[in-house]
Coordinates of C-alpha atoms and ligand atoms in Angstrom, one line a residue:
X26 CA -26.2 111.6 -59.6
X27 CA -29.3 113.2 -61.0
X28 CA -28.7 117.0 -61.0
X29 CA -31.2 119.8 -60.9
X30 CA -31.0 122.8 -63.2
X31 CA -30.2 125.4 -60.5
X32 CA -26.8 127.2 -60.8
X33 CA -25.5 125.6 -57.6
X34 CA -26.6 122.1 -58.5
X35 CA -23.3 121.0 -60.0
X36 CA -20.8 122.2 -57.5
X37 CA -21.5 119.7 -54.7
X38 CA -21.9 122.3 -52.0
X39 CA -24.6 122.2 -49.4
X40 CA -26.6 125.1 -50.8
X41 CA -30.3 125.0 -51.7
X42 CA -30.9 123.7 -55.3
X43 CA -33.8 122.7 -57.4
X44 CA -34.5 119.0 -57.8
X45 CA -34.6 117.4 -61.2
X46 CA -37.9 116.3 -62.7
X47 CA -36.7 112.6 -62.4
X48 CA -36.1 113.0 -58.7
X49 CA -39.4 114.8 -58.1
X50 CA -41.3 112.0 -59.8
X51 CA -39.8 109.5 -57.4
X52 CA -40.8 111.4 -54.3
X53 CA -44.0 110.2 -52.5
X54 CA -46.5 112.7 -53.6
X55 CA -49.4 114.1 -51.6
X56 CA -50.6 117.3 -50.1
X57 CA -48.1 118.5 -47.5
X58 CA -50.2 121.0 -45.6
X59 CA -53.5 119.6 -44.5
X60 CA -53.9 121.3 -41.1
X61 CA -52.0 123.6 -38.8
X62 CA -50.2 120.7 -37.0
X63 CA -48.6 119.7 -40.4
X64 CA -47.2 123.2 -40.7
X65 CA -45.7 122.9 -37.3
X66 CA -44.2 119.5 -38.0
X67 CA -42.6 120.7 -41.3
X68 CA -41.1 123.7 -39.7
X69 CA -39.9 121.9 -36.6
X70 CA -38.2 119.3 -38.9
X71 CA -36.5 122.1 -40.8
X72 CA -35.2 123.6 -37.5
X73 CA -33.9 120.1 -36.4
X74 CA -32.3 119.6 -39.8
X75 CA -30.6 122.9 -39.3
X76 CA -29.1 121.5 -36.1
X77 CA -31.0 123.8 -33.8
X78 CA -30.3 123.3 -30.1
X79 CA -33.5 125.3 -29.1
X80 CA -36.8 125.5 -30.9
X81 CA -39.6 127.8 -29.8
X82 CA -43.1 127.2 -31.3
X83 CA -45.7 129.9 -30.8
X84 CA -49.3 129.2 -31.8
X85 CA -52.2 131.5 -31.8
X86 CA -55.8 130.2 -31.9
X87 CA -56.2 127.0 -33.9
X88 CA -52.9 127.8 -35.7
X89 CA -54.5 129.3 -38.9
X90 CA -54.1 132.8 -37.3
X91 CA -50.4 132.5 -36.6
X92 CA -47.7 130.0 -36.1
X93 CA -44.2 131.2 -35.4
X94 CA -41.1 129.0 -35.1
X95 CA -37.8 130.3 -33.9
X96 CA -34.7 128.3 -34.1
X97 CA -31.0 128.8 -33.4
X98 CA -29.8 126.5 -36.2
X99 CA -27.3 127.3 -38.9
X100 CA -29.6 129.6 -40.8
X101 CA -29.5 130.4 -44.6
X102 CA -27.4 132.6 -46.8
X103 CA -29.5 135.1 -48.8
X104 CA -29.5 133.2 -52.1
X105 CA -30.5 130.0 -50.3
X106 CA -33.3 131.7 -48.5
X107 CA -34.7 133.2 -51.7
X108 CA -34.6 129.9 -53.4
X109 CA -35.8 127.8 -50.5
X110 CA -39.4 129.1 -50.8
X111 CA -39.7 127.9 -54.4
X112 CA -41.2 124.4 -55.1
X113 CA -38.9 121.4 -55.1
X114 CA -35.9 123.2 -53.8
X115 CA -33.8 121.6 -51.1
X116 CA -30.3 121.5 -49.7
X117 CA -30.8 117.9 -48.4
X118 CA -31.0 115.7 -51.5
X119 CA -28.7 115.5 -54.4
X120 CA -30.5 113.2 -56.7
X121 CA -32.8 110.2 -56.8
X122 CA -30.1 107.9 -55.6
X123 CA -30.0 109.8 -52.3
X124 CA -33.6 108.8 -51.6
X125 CA -32.2 105.5 -50.6
X126 CA -30.0 106.9 -47.8
X127 CA -31.9 109.8 -46.3
X128 CA -30.4 111.1 -43.1
X129 CA -32.3 114.3 -42.7
X130 CA -35.9 114.7 -41.7
X131 CA -36.8 116.7 -44.9
X132 CA -35.8 115.9 -48.4
X133 CA -38.6 116.9 -50.7
X134 CA -38.1 120.6 -50.8
X135 CA -41.9 121.2 -50.8
X136 CA -42.8 122.4 -47.3
X137 CA -41.9 126.1 -47.5
X138 CA -43.4 126.4 -51.0
X139 CA -46.6 124.6 -50.1
X140 CA -47.1 126.8 -47.0
X141 CA -46.4 130.0 -48.9
X142 CA -49.0 129.0 -51.5
X143 CA -51.8 129.1 -49.0
X144 CA -50.6 131.5 -46.3
X145 CA -48.5 134.6 -45.7
X146 CA -45.0 133.3 -45.0
X147 CA -42.2 135.4 -43.5
X148 CA -38.8 133.9 -43.3
X149 CA -36.1 135.7 -41.3
X150 CA -32.7 134.0 -41.3
X151 CA -29.1 134.6 -40.7
X152 CA -26.3 132.1 -41.3
X153 CA -23.8 133.9 -39.1
X154 CA -23.1 136.9 -41.3
X155 CA -23.5 140.6 -40.4
X156 CA -26.8 141.1 -42.0
X157 CA -29.7 138.7 -42.1
X158 CA -32.3 138.2 -44.8
X159 CA -36.1 138.5 -44.6
X160 CA -38.1 136.9 -47.3
X161 CA -41.8 137.5 -47.3
X162 CA -44.3 135.8 -49.6
X163 CA -47.9 137.2 -49.6
X164 CA -50.3 136.1 -52.3
X165 CA -47.5 135.0 -54.6
X166 CA -45.5 138.3 -54.2
X167 CA -42.0 137.8 -52.9
X168 CA -40.1 140.6 -51.2
X169 CA -36.6 140.4 -49.9
X170 CA -35.0 142.8 -47.3
X171 CA -32.2 143.1 -44.8
X172 CA -32.9 142.2 -41.2
X173 CA -30.9 142.2 -38.0
X174 CA -31.0 138.7 -36.5
X175 CA -28.6 136.4 -34.7
X176 CA -27.7 133.1 -36.4
X177 CA -30.8 131.0 -36.9
X178 CA -34.2 131.2 -38.6
X179 CA -37.6 132.4 -37.7
X180 CA -40.6 131.3 -39.8
X181 CA -43.9 133.0 -39.3
X182 CA -47.0 131.7 -41.0
X183 CA -50.2 133.8 -40.9
X184 CA -53.6 133.4 -42.4
X185 CA -53.2 129.8 -43.2
X186 CA -55.7 128.5 -45.8
X187 CA -56.8 132.1 -46.5
X188 CA -57.7 130.9 -50.1
X189 CA -59.1 127.5 -49.1
X190 CA -62.4 128.0 -47.2
X191 CA -63.3 124.3 -47.4
X192 CA -60.0 123.4 -45.7
X193 CA -60.7 125.9 -43.0
X194 CA -64.2 124.6 -42.4
X195 CA -62.9 121.0 -42.1
X196 CA -60.7 122.0 -39.2
X197 CA -61.8 121.0 -35.7
X198 CA -62.2 123.4 -32.7
X199 CA -59.1 125.5 -31.8
X200 CA -58.7 123.3 -28.7
X201 CA -58.6 120.2 -30.8
X202 CA -56.3 121.6 -33.5
X203 CA -53.9 122.8 -30.8
X204 CA -54.1 119.4 -29.1
X205 CA -52.8 117.9 -32.3
X206 CA -50.0 120.5 -32.5
X207 CA -49.1 119.9 -28.8
X208 CA -49.0 116.1 -29.4
X209 CA -46.8 116.5 -32.4
X210 CA -44.4 118.8 -30.6
X211 CA -44.3 116.4 -27.7
X212 CA -43.4 113.6 -30.1
X213 CA -40.4 115.5 -31.4
X214 CA -39.4 116.8 -28.0
X215 CA -39.2 113.2 -26.6
X216 CA -37.5 111.6 -29.6
X217 CA -35.1 114.5 -30.1
X218 CA -34.4 115.0 -26.4
X219 CA -31.1 116.8 -27.0
X220 CA -32.9 119.8 -28.4
X221 CA -34.8 122.2 -26.2
X222 CA -38.5 122.8 -27.1
X223 CA -40.8 125.5 -25.9
X224 CA -44.4 125.5 -27.0
X225 CA -46.7 128.4 -26.3
X226 CA -50.4 128.8 -27.0
X227 CA -52.0 132.3 -27.1
X228 CA -48.9 133.6 -25.2
X229 CA -49.0 131.0 -22.4
X230 CA -46.3 128.3 -22.2
X231 CA -47.8 124.8 -22.6
X232 CA -44.7 122.8 -21.9
X233 CA -41.0 123.0 -22.4
X234 CA -38.0 120.7 -22.4
X235 CA -34.5 121.5 -21.6
X236 CA -32.6 119.6 -24.3
X237 CA -30.6 117.8 -21.7
X238 CA -31.7 114.3 -22.5
X239 CA -34.6 111.9 -22.3
X240 CA -35.2 112.1 -18.6
X241 CA -35.6 115.9 -18.8
X242 CA -37.8 115.6 -21.9
X243 CA -40.1 113.2 -20.0
X244 CA -40.2 115.6 -17.1
X245 CA -41.1 118.4 -19.5
X246 CA -43.9 116.5 -21.2
X247 CA -45.2 114.2 -18.5
X248 CA -44.1 115.8 -15.3
X249 CA -41.8 114.8 -12.5
X250 CA -43.8 111.9 -11.0
X251 CA -44.0 110.0 -14.3
X252 CA -40.4 110.7 -15.2
X253 CA -39.2 109.6 -11.9
X254 CA -40.6 106.1 -12.5
X255 CA -38.6 105.5 -15.6
X256 CA -35.3 104.0 -16.6
X257 CA -32.8 104.3 -19.5
X258 CA -32.5 101.6 -22.0
X259 CA -29.4 101.0 -24.2
X260 CA -29.1 98.0 -26.4
X261 CA -27.1 97.1 -29.4
X262 CA -26.6 94.1 -31.7
X263 CA -25.8 93.1 -35.2
X264 CA -28.8 92.1 -37.3
X265 CA -28.8 90.7 -40.9
X266 CA -30.3 93.4 -43.0
X267 CA -30.1 93.1 -46.8
X268 CA -27.8 90.1 -46.5
X269 CA -25.3 91.7 -44.3
X270 CA -24.9 91.9 -40.6
X271 CA -25.5 95.5 -39.6
X272 CA -25.5 97.3 -36.3
X273 CA -28.9 98.2 -34.7
X274 CA -28.8 100.4 -31.7
X275 CA -31.7 101.0 -29.4
X276 CA -31.8 103.7 -26.8
X277 CA -34.6 105.3 -24.9
X278 CA -36.3 105.8 -21.6
X279 CA -39.1 103.6 -20.6
X280 CA -41.5 104.0 -17.6
X281 CA -42.0 101.3 -15.1
X282 CA -45.2 99.2 -15.3
X283 CA -46.6 101.3 -12.5
X284 CA -47.1 104.1 -15.0
X285 CA -49.9 103.3 -17.5
X286 CA -52.1 104.9 -20.0
X287 CA -55.3 103.7 -21.6
X288 CA -54.0 103.7 -25.2
X289 CA -50.8 103.1 -27.0
X290 CA -50.2 106.7 -28.1
X291 CA -47.7 107.3 -25.3
X292 CA -45.3 104.8 -26.7
X293 CA -43.1 107.1 -28.9
X294 CA -40.8 105.4 -31.4
X295 CA -38.1 107.2 -33.3
X296 CA -36.1 105.8 -36.2
X297 CA -32.8 107.7 -36.8
X298 CA -34.2 110.7 -35.0
X299 CA -37.5 110.8 -36.8
X300 CA -40.7 110.1 -34.8
X301 CA -42.6 107.4 -36.7
X302 CA -46.0 105.8 -36.6
X303 CA -45.2 102.1 -37.1
X304 CA -47.7 99.8 -35.4
X305 CA -45.3 96.8 -35.3
X306 CA -42.5 98.8 -33.7
X307 CA -45.0 100.3 -31.1
X308 CA -46.3 96.8 -30.3
X309 CA -42.8 95.5 -30.0
X310 CA -42.3 98.0 -27.2
X311 CA -45.7 97.2 -25.6
X312 CA -45.6 93.4 -25.8
X313 CA -42.9 92.8 -23.1
X314 CA -45.1 94.8 -20.7
X315 CA -48.0 92.5 -21.2
X316 CA -47.5 90.3 -18.2
X317 CA -47.1 93.4 -15.9
X318 CA -50.1 95.3 -17.1
X319 CA -53.8 94.6 -16.7
X320 CA -55.6 94.4 -20.0
X321 CA -56.3 97.6 -21.8
X322 CA -53.4 99.4 -20.1
X323 CA -50.3 100.5 -22.0
X324 CA -46.9 101.8 -21.0
X325 CA -45.3 105.2 -21.4
X326 CA -42.0 104.9 -23.3
X327 CA -39.6 106.6 -25.6
X328 CA -37.6 104.4 -27.8
X329 CA -35.2 105.5 -30.5
X330 CA -33.7 103.1 -33.0
X331 CA -30.5 103.9 -34.9
X332 CA -30.5 101.9 -38.1
X333 CA -28.3 101.9 -41.1
X334 CA -30.0 104.3 -43.6
X335 CA -30.2 101.4 -46.0
X336 CA -32.7 99.7 -43.7
X337 CA -35.1 102.6 -43.8
X338 CA -37.4 103.8 -46.5
X339 CA -38.6 107.3 -45.5
X340 CA -40.1 108.0 -48.9
X341 CA -43.3 106.1 -48.4
X342 CA -45.8 108.6 -47.2
X343 CA -46.4 112.3 -47.9
X344 CA -46.2 113.2 -44.2
X345 CA -43.1 110.9 -43.8
X346 CA -44.6 109.6 -40.5
X347 CA -44.8 106.1 -41.9
X348 CA -41.6 104.5 -42.9
X349 CA -40.7 101.2 -44.5
X350 CA -38.2 98.9 -42.8
X351 CA -36.1 96.3 -44.6
X352 CA -35.9 93.0 -42.8
X353 CA -38.4 94.3 -40.4
X354 CA -39.0 91.1 -38.4
X355 CA -35.4 91.0 -37.3
X356 CA -35.5 94.6 -36.2
X357 CA -38.8 94.1 -34.4
X358 CA -37.2 91.3 -32.4
X359 CA -34.3 93.4 -31.3
X360 CA -36.7 96.0 -30.0
X361 CA -38.6 93.4 -28.0
X362 CA -35.4 92.0 -26.6
X363 CA -34.2 95.5 -25.6
X364 CA -37.4 96.2 -23.7
X365 CA -37.5 92.7 -22.2
X366 CA -34.0 93.2 -20.9
X367 CA -34.8 96.6 -19.5
X368 CA -37.8 95.3 -17.6
X369 CA -36.0 92.4 -16.1
X370 CA -32.8 94.1 -15.1
X371 CA -33.9 97.6 -14.2
X372 CA -34.0 98.7 -10.7
X373 CA -37.7 99.0 -10.6
X374 CA -38.0 100.0 -6.9
X375 CA -39.7 103.3 -6.7
X376 CA -38.5 105.7 -4.0
X377 CA -41.9 106.7 -2.7
X378 CA -42.3 109.6 -0.3
X379 CA -42.8 108.4 3.3
X380 CA -46.5 108.5 3.8
X381 CA -48.3 109.0 7.1
X382 CA -51.3 107.1 5.8
X383 CA -50.8 103.4 5.9
X384 CA -53.3 102.6 3.1
X385 CA -51.7 104.9 0.6
X386 CA -48.2 103.8 1.4
X387 CA -49.0 100.2 0.5
X388 CA -47.1 100.1 -2.7
X389 CA -46.1 97.2 -5.0
X390 CA -42.5 96.4 -4.4
X391 CA -40.4 96.5 -7.5
X392 CA -36.8 95.7 -7.0
X393 CA -34.5 93.3 -8.6
X394 CA -33.5 91.2 -5.5
X395 CA -34.7 87.8 -4.6
X396 CA -36.2 86.9 -1.3
X397 CA -33.4 85.0 0.2
X398 CA -33.2 87.3 3.2
X399 CA -36.9 87.4 3.6
X400 CA -38.4 85.8 6.7
X401 CA -41.9 84.5 6.8
X402 CA -43.7 85.8 9.9
X403 CA -47.2 84.4 9.5
X404 CA -50.3 84.1 7.3
X405 CA -53.2 86.6 7.5
X406 CA -56.7 85.6 6.5
X407 CA -55.5 82.5 4.8
X408 CA -54.4 84.7 1.9
X409 CA -51.6 87.1 2.7
X410 CA -48.2 86.0 3.8
X411 CA -46.5 88.5 6.1
X412 CA -42.7 88.6 5.9
X413 CA -39.8 90.6 7.2
X414 CA -37.5 91.8 4.5
X415 CA -34.6 93.9 5.9
X416 CA -36.3 97.2 6.8
X417 CA -39.6 96.5 5.1
X418 CA -42.7 94.6 6.0
X419 CA -43.7 92.6 2.9
X420 CA -47.2 91.3 2.2
X421 CA -47.4 88.6 -0.4
X422 CA -50.6 87.7 -2.1
X423 CA -50.3 83.9 -2.1
X424 CA -52.6 83.4 -5.1
X425 CA -51.0 86.0 -7.2
X426 CA -47.5 84.8 -6.2
X427 CA -48.3 81.3 -7.0
X428 CA -49.7 82.3 -10.4
X429 CA -46.5 84.1 -11.2
X430 CA -44.4 81.1 -10.3
X431 CA -46.6 78.7 -12.3
X432 CA -46.6 81.1 -15.2
X433 CA -42.8 81.3 -15.4
X434 CA -42.5 77.5 -15.0
X435 CA -45.0 76.9 -17.8
X436 CA -43.1 79.4 -20.0
X437 CA -39.8 77.8 -19.3
X438 CA -41.4 74.4 -19.9
X439 CA -42.7 75.4 -23.2
X440 CA -39.3 76.6 -24.3
X441 CA -37.7 73.4 -23.2
X442 CA -40.7 71.4 -24.4
X443 CA -41.1 69.9 -21.0
X444 CA -43.9 71.4 -19.0
X445 CA -44.1 69.4 -15.8
X446 CA -47.1 67.2 -16.1
X447 CA -48.7 64.5 -14.0
X448 CA -50.3 61.3 -15.0
X449 CA -53.8 61.1 -13.8
X450 CA -54.5 58.1 -11.5
X451 CA -57.6 57.4 -13.6
X452 CA -57.6 58.7 -17.1
X453 CA -60.6 60.9 -17.8
X454 CA -62.7 60.6 -20.9
X455 CA -63.6 64.0 -22.3
X456 CA -66.2 64.5 -25.0
X457 CA -65.5 67.4 -27.2
X458 CA -67.6 69.1 -29.8
X459 CA -66.6 68.2 -33.3
X460 CA -64.6 71.3 -34.0
X461 CA -62.7 70.9 -30.8
X462 CA -62.1 67.3 -31.4
X463 CA -60.5 67.9 -34.8
X464 CA -58.5 70.8 -33.3
X465 CA -57.3 68.5 -30.6
X466 CA -56.0 66.1 -33.2
X467 CA -54.3 68.7 -35.3
X468 CA -52.8 70.5 -32.3
X469 CA -51.7 67.3 -30.5
X470 CA -48.1 68.3 -30.5
X471 CA -48.8 71.7 -29.1
X472 CA -51.0 70.2 -26.4
X473 CA -48.4 67.7 -25.5
X474 CA -45.8 70.5 -25.1
X475 CA -48.3 72.2 -22.7
X476 CA -48.4 69.0 -20.6
X477 CA -51.5 67.3 -21.8
X478 CA -51.4 63.7 -23.0
X479 CA -54.5 62.2 -24.6
X480 CA -55.6 59.4 -27.0
X481 CA -58.5 59.3 -29.3
X482 CA -61.3 57.3 -27.7
X483 CA -63.9 56.9 -30.5
X484 CA -65.9 59.7 -32.1
X485 CA -65.2 63.1 -30.6
X486 CA -64.2 61.6 -27.3
X487 CA -60.6 61.5 -26.0
X488 CA -58.9 59.9 -23.0
X489 CA -56.9 62.4 -21.1
X490 CA -54.1 60.7 -19.3
X491 CA -51.7 63.5 -18.2
X492 CA -52.3 67.2 -17.4
X493 CA -49.9 70.1 -16.7
X494 CA -48.9 70.0 -13.1
X495 CA -46.9 73.0 -12.2
X496 CA -45.7 72.9 -8.5
X497 CA -47.3 69.5 -8.2
X498 CA -50.9 70.8 -8.5
X499 CA -52.8 69.4 -11.4
X500 CA -54.7 71.3 -14.0
X501 CA -58.3 70.1 -14.6
X502 CA -60.4 69.1 -17.6
X503 CA -61.6 72.6 -18.1
X504 CA -58.0 73.7 -18.6
X505 CA -57.8 71.1 -21.4
X506 CA -60.9 72.5 -23.1
X507 CA -59.6 76.0 -22.7
X508 CA -56.2 75.1 -24.2
X509 CA -57.9 73.6 -27.3
X510 CA -60.1 76.6 -27.7
X511 CA -57.1 78.9 -27.4
X512 CA -55.3 76.9 -30.0
X513 CA -58.3 77.0 -32.3
X514 CA -58.6 80.8 -31.9
X515 CA -55.0 80.4 -33.2
X516 CA -54.5 83.6 -35.2
X517 CA -53.7 85.8 -32.3
X518 CA -49.9 85.5 -31.6
X519 CA -50.6 86.3 -27.9
X520 CA -52.8 83.3 -27.4
X521 CA -49.9 81.2 -26.0
X522 CA -49.2 83.8 -23.3
X523 CA -52.8 84.1 -22.4
X524 CA -53.2 80.4 -22.4
X525 CA -50.2 80.0 -20.1
X526 CA -51.5 82.7 -17.8
X527 CA -54.8 80.9 -17.6
X528 CA -53.2 77.6 -17.0
X529 CA -51.0 79.1 -14.4
X530 CA -54.1 80.4 -12.7
X531 CA -56.0 77.2 -12.6
X532 CA -53.9 75.1 -10.3
X533 CA -52.7 78.1 -8.2
X534 CA -53.3 78.4 -4.5
X535 CA -56.6 80.1 -3.7
X536 CA -57.5 82.5 -1.0
X537 CA -58.7 80.6 2.0
X538 CA -56.1 77.9 1.8
X539 CA -54.1 77.8 5.0
X540 CA -50.4 77.0 4.4
X541 CA -47.8 75.3 6.5
X542 CA -44.8 77.3 7.3
X543 CA -42.8 75.1 5.0
X544 CA -45.1 75.6 2.0
X545 CA -45.2 79.4 2.6
X546 CA -41.5 79.6 2.8
X547 CA -41.1 77.6 -0.3
X548 CA -43.6 79.8 -2.1
X549 CA -41.7 82.9 -1.2
X550 CA -38.4 81.3 -2.2
X551 CA -39.8 80.3 -5.6
X552 CA -41.2 83.7 -6.1
X553 CA -37.8 85.2 -5.5
X554 CA -36.4 83.0 -8.2
X555 CA -38.9 84.3 -10.8
X556 CA -37.6 86.7 -13.4
X557 CA -40.5 89.1 -12.7
X558 CA -41.5 88.4 -9.1
X559 CA -43.5 91.5 -8.6
X560 CA -46.6 91.0 -10.8
X561 CA -48.8 88.1 -11.5
X562 CA -49.3 87.2 -15.2
X563 CA -52.5 89.3 -15.3
X564 CA -50.6 92.4 -14.2
X565 CA -51.7 92.6 -10.5
X566 CA -49.0 93.0 -7.9
X567 CA -47.8 90.0 -6.0
X568 CA -46.1 91.8 -3.2
X569 CA -46.7 95.0 -1.3
X570 CA -44.2 96.7 1.1
X571 CA -44.6 98.9 4.1
X572 CA -41.4 100.6 5.0
X573 CA -40.5 100.8 8.7
X574 CA -40.6 104.7 8.7
X575 CA -44.2 104.4 7.7
X576 CA -45.0 102.4 10.8
X577 CA -42.9 104.7 13.0
X578 CA -44.7 107.7 11.7
X579 CA -48.1 106.0 12.1
X580 CA -47.2 105.3 15.8
X581 CA -45.7 108.8 16.3
X582 CA -42.3 107.4 17.0
X583 CA -39.0 109.1 16.1
X584 CA -37.2 107.3 13.3
Ligands
ADP620 P1 -36.8 120.3 -47.3 O1 -36.8 120.4 -45.8 O2 -37.5 119.0 -47.8 O3 -35.5 120.4 -47.9 P2 -38.3 122.7 -47.2 O4 -39.2 123.4 -48.2 O5 -38.9 122.4 -45.9 O6 -37.8 121.4 -47.9 O7 -37.1 123.6 -47.0 C1 -36.3 124.0 -48.1 C2 -34.9 124.3 -47.7 O8 -34.8 125.5 -47.0 C3 -34.2 123.3 -46.9 O9 -33.6 122.2 -47.7 C4 -33.2 124.1 -46.1 O10 -32.0 124.2 -46.9 C5 -33.8 125.4 -46.0 N1 -34.4 125.6 -44.7 C6 -35.7 125.6 -44.4 N2 -35.9 125.8 -43.1 C7 -34.7 126.1 -42.5 C8 -34.3 126.4 -41.2 N3 -35.1 126.6 -40.2 N4 -33.0 126.6 -41.0 C9 -32.1 126.5 -42.1 N5 -32.5 126.2 -43.3 C10 -33.8 126.0 -43.6
MG621 MG1 -38.5 120.6 -44.7

């Protein structure tokens, strides 16, 4: 182990010590304190590393005036507190070898020193002894005194960037700087839901969480309505990482597809308790929602991965928000699977309030049951199928329902390499543009898997002899052209899904088609067999429900 020169470095205790030059050189360098939110993040991380169960964050103005963070963690002994504010001193890292198995949020021993360099820093701490310690650093002057304080640490930062006018000028408005702080605290509060967080701005509480788990954290950050529409996820499996099977655990709380946001920033991912910005991990959470959500909408979710430390490189980025993952592809796939599973097995029914108003109580049904007990009553406007389902009146959109059925069949077909297809009575000759023609030739296999059979017919013309025929309805020539275009566009890994969704749409029942009772019943039965019966592939609902009490209330009946 590489050992620093401080007196406590050799004894293997947990005290604060100075890192060796060799270790310092291997730490991702960069400016730690770039704006007030970074100060908050560093201090929150220190409190979490000290096993705090409650962290209060007070911010005045844009944060340069004053930031104060109070924790009830294990605190510091006097010697440690005095040393901790010096550069490259830490209790969290022994030597360079430890960089490969970091289990704490901090490890560089730079934050307190960097903050003290450009602000007035006051540290009040007690590790459970009779007298606490206060260390103040103002313009390079360090003073130490006794202080009465319960176990824990309070760090106060005033006049941030007092000696860096350009830094100050580059800051945004106080509202914007505070928004960054608030977002950062929310990230930690959601990922570290066993710790209580309280955030105040100019003396007013912005939000707080109870430290009693993810549901409570969601309530604190997003409010009751959003939190109520969420479900726990729990998933574990062994994954080959660095040539060995290692355990990957995924836990979290994800909102139902009914809760959406216009960007991905409400997908919070933690790795070993550290909130991280990793686009692939975030997308792995978002992707399984694709077929439930309209384009441009994203879910709200908190997902925490527990990985063996060997799988994680936390030492990539000065702000430590970006991390490296070893055998990333395998880990990404586990995340996808965990979310997929949650979305298909969760009891997605939302317990809505009984509404007087019929229109607002039409809600998409989201439960896990099939429709075997559902009775078809009749068709309305050649589009909606009315059904009785135990206590509820269900209204099925026949087009959306049919799209969902076709979509799942096509997906299944692709996996089994047998999309149901139909031979055309008379093969159609289709003339393609030159690019499409060569794409058709090079993607012949893919097209066949999708249910298209065709032969070259001279020049850029092909003879189309079979087309996909989910549910016995045939796709048309346009679908063939679209499939080729989608395959040409190729790069996008989602193209297959989009393609399938489009294909599913083409031959689906349209509004205005009147159905026989038999067809309607079969449609409902098939819908019930779908893995995700409650949304069409484009994310629109397939089924709405009106509960009986709603009708009773509407008609002034007792219920
Ligand atoms: P790092 O977190 O990378 O070790 P810091 O400069 O943030 O570096 O902190 C230096 C040391 O001060 C930490 O290693 C820890 O021992 C101690 N420390 C800082 N903040 C706290 C706190 N809130 N509670 C207990 N110890 C703390
Ligand atoms: Mg730190």
